[in-house]
Short mmCIF file of N, CA and C in Angstrom, two decimals:
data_model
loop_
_atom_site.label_atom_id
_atom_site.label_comp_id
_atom_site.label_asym_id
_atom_site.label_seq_id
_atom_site.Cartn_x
_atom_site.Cartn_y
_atom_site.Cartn_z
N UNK A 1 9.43 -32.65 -9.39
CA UNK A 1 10.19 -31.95 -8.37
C UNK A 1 11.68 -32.26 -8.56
N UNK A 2 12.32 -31.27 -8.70
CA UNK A 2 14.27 -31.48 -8.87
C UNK A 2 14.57 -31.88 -7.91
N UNK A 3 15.90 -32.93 -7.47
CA UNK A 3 16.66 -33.56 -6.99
C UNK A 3 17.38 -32.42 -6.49
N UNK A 4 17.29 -32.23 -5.19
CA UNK A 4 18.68 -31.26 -4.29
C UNK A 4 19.37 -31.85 -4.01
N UNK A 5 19.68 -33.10 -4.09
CA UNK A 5 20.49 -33.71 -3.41
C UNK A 5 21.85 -33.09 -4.02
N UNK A 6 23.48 -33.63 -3.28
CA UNK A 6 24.58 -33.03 -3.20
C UNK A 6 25.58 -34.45 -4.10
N UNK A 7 25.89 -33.96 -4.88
CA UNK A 7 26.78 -35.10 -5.45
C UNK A 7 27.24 -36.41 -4.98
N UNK A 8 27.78 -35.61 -3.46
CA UNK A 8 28.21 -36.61 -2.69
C UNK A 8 26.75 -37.51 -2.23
N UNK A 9 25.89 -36.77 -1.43
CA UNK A 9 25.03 -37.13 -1.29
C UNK A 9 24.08 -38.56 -2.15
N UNK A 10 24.46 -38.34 -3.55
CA UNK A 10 24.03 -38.78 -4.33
C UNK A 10 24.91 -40.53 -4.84
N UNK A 11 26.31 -39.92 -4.82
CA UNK A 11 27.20 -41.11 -4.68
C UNK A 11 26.82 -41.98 -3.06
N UNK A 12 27.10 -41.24 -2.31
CA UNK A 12 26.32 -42.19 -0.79
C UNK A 12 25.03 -43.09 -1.24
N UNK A 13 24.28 -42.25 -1.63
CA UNK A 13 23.18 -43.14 -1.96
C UNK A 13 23.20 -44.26 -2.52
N UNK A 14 24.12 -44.66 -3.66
CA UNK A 14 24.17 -45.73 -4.07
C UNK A 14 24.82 -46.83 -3.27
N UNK A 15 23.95 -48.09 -3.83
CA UNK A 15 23.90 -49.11 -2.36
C UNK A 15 24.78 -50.50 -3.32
N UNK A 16 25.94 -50.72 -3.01
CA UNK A 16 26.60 -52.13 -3.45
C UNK A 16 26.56 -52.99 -2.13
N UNK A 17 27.42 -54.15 -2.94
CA UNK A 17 27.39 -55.19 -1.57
C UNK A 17 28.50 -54.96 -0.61
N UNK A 18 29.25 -53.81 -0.62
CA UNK A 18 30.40 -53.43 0.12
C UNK A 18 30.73 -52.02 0.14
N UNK A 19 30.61 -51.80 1.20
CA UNK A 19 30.90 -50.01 1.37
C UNK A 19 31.89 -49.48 0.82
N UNK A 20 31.84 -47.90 0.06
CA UNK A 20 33.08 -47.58 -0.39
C UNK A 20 34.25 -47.24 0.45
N UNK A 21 35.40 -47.01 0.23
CA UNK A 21 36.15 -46.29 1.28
C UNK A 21 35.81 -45.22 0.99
N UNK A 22 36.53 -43.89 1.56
CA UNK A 22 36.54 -42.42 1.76
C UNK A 22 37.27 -42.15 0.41
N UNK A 23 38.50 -42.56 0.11
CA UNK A 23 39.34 -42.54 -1.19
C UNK A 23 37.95 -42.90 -2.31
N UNK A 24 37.89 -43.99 -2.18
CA UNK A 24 36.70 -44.14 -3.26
C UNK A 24 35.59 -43.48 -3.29
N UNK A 25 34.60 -42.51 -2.37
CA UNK A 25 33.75 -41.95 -2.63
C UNK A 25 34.12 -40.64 -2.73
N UNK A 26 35.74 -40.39 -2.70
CA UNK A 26 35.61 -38.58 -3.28
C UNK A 26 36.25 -38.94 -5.10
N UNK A 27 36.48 -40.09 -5.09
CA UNK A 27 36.88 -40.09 -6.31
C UNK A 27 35.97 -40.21 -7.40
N UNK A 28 34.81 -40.93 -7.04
CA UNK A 28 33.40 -41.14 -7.40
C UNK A 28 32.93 -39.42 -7.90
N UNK A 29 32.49 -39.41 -6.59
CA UNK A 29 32.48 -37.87 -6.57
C UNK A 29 32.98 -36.72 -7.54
N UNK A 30 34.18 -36.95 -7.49
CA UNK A 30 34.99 -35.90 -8.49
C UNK A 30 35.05 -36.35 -9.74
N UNK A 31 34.75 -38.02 -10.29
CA UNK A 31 34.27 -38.13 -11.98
C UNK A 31 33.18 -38.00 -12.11
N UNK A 32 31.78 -38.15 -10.97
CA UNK A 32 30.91 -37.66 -11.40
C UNK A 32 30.44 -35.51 -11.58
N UNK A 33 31.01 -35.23 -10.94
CA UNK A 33 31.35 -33.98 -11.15
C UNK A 33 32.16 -33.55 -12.55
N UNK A 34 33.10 -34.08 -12.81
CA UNK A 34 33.45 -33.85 -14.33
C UNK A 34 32.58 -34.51 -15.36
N UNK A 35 32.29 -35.29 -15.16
CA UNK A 35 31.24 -35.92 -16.18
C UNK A 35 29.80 -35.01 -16.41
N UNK A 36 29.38 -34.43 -15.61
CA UNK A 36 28.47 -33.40 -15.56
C UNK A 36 28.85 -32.04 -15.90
N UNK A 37 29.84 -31.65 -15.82
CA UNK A 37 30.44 -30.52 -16.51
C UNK A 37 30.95 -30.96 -18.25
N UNK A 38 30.57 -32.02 -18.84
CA UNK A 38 31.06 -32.18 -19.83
C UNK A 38 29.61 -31.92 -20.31
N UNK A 39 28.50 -32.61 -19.44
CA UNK A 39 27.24 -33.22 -20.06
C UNK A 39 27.04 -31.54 -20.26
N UNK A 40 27.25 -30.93 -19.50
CA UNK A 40 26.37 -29.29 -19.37
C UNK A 40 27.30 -28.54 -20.41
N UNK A 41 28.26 -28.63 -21.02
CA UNK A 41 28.00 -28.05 -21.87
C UNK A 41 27.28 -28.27 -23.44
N UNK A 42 26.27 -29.16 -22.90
CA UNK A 42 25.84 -29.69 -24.09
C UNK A 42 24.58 -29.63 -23.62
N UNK A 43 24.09 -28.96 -22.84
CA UNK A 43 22.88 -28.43 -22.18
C UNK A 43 22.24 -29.54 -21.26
N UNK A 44 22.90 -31.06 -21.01
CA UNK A 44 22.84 -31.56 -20.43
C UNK A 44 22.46 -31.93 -18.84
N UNK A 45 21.74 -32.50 -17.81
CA UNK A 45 22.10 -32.05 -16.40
C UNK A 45 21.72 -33.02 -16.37
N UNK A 46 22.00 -33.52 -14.61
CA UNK A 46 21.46 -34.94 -14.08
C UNK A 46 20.67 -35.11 -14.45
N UNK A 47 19.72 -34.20 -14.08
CA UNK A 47 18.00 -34.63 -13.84
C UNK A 47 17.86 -35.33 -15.03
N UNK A 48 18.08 -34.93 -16.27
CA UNK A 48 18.30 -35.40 -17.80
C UNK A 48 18.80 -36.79 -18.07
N UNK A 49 19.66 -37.01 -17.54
CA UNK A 49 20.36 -38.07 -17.32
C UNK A 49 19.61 -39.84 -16.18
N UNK A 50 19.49 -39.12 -15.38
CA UNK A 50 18.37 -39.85 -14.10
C UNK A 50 17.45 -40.73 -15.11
N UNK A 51 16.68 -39.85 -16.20
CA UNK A 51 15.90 -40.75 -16.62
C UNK A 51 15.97 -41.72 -17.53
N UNK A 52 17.06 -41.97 -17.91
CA UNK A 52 17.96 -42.68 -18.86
C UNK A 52 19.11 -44.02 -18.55
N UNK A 53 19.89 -43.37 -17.39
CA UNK A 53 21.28 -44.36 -16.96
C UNK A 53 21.31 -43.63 -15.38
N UNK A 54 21.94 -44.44 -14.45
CA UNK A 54 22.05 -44.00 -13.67
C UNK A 54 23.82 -43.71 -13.34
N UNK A 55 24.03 -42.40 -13.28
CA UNK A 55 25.24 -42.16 -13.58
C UNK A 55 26.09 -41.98 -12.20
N UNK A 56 25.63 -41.19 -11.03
CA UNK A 56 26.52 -41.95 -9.83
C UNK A 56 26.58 -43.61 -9.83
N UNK A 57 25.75 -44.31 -10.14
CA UNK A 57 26.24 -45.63 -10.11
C UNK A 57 27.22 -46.10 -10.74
N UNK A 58 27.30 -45.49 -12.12
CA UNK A 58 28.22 -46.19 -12.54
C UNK A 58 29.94 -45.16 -12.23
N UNK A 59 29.59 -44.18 -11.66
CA UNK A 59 30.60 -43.77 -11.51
C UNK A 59 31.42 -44.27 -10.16
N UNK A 60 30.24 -44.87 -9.51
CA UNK A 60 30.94 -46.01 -8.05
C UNK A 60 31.42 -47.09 -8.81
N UNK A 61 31.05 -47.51 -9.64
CA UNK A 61 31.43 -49.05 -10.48
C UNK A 61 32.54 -48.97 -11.08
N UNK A 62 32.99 -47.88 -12.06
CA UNK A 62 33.99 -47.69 -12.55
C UNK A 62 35.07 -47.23 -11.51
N UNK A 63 35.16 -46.59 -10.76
CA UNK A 63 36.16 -46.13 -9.37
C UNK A 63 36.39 -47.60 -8.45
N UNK A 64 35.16 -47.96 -8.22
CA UNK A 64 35.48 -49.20 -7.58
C UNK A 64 36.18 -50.68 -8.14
N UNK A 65 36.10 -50.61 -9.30
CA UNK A 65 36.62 -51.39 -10.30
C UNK A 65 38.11 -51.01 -10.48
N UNK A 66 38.39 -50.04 -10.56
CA UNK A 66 39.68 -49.14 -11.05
C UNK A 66 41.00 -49.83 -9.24
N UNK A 67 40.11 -49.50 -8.22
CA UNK A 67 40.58 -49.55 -7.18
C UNK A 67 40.76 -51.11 -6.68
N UNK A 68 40.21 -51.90 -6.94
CA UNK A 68 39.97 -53.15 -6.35
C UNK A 68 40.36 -54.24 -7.15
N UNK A 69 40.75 -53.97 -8.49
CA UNK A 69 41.57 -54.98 -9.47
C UNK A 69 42.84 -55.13 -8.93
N UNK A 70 43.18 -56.88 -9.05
CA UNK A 70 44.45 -57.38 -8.67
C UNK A 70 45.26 -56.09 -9.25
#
């Protein structure tokens, strides 16, 4: 069964030890959205992806990392 979930939706879902801000989950958001427009033109899609790496996660990790360094 495919995942409906909503990008955002999907970035929410992921659970760290500290909530994102609002700045950080549209930014999440908007590299995981480009990152999926890169994957698709290579016939790529989440669902594809899901079973492999989990890619909203790391797109909270890398944003949150980016944001929270001295």
């Amino acid at each position: 069964m495919p995942d409906t979930r909503s990008l955002a939706d999907r970035i929410a879902a992921v659970q760290r030890a500290t909530p994102l801000t609002d700045d950080e989950h549209t930014a999440a958001e908007q590299l995981l959205a480009d990152m999926l427009a890169a994957a698709g033109r290579h016939g790529v899609t989440l669902a594809d992806l899901d079973w492999t790496i989990d890619l909203p996660g790391g797109c909270v990790d890398v944003i949150r990392s980016k944001t929270r360094r001295p």
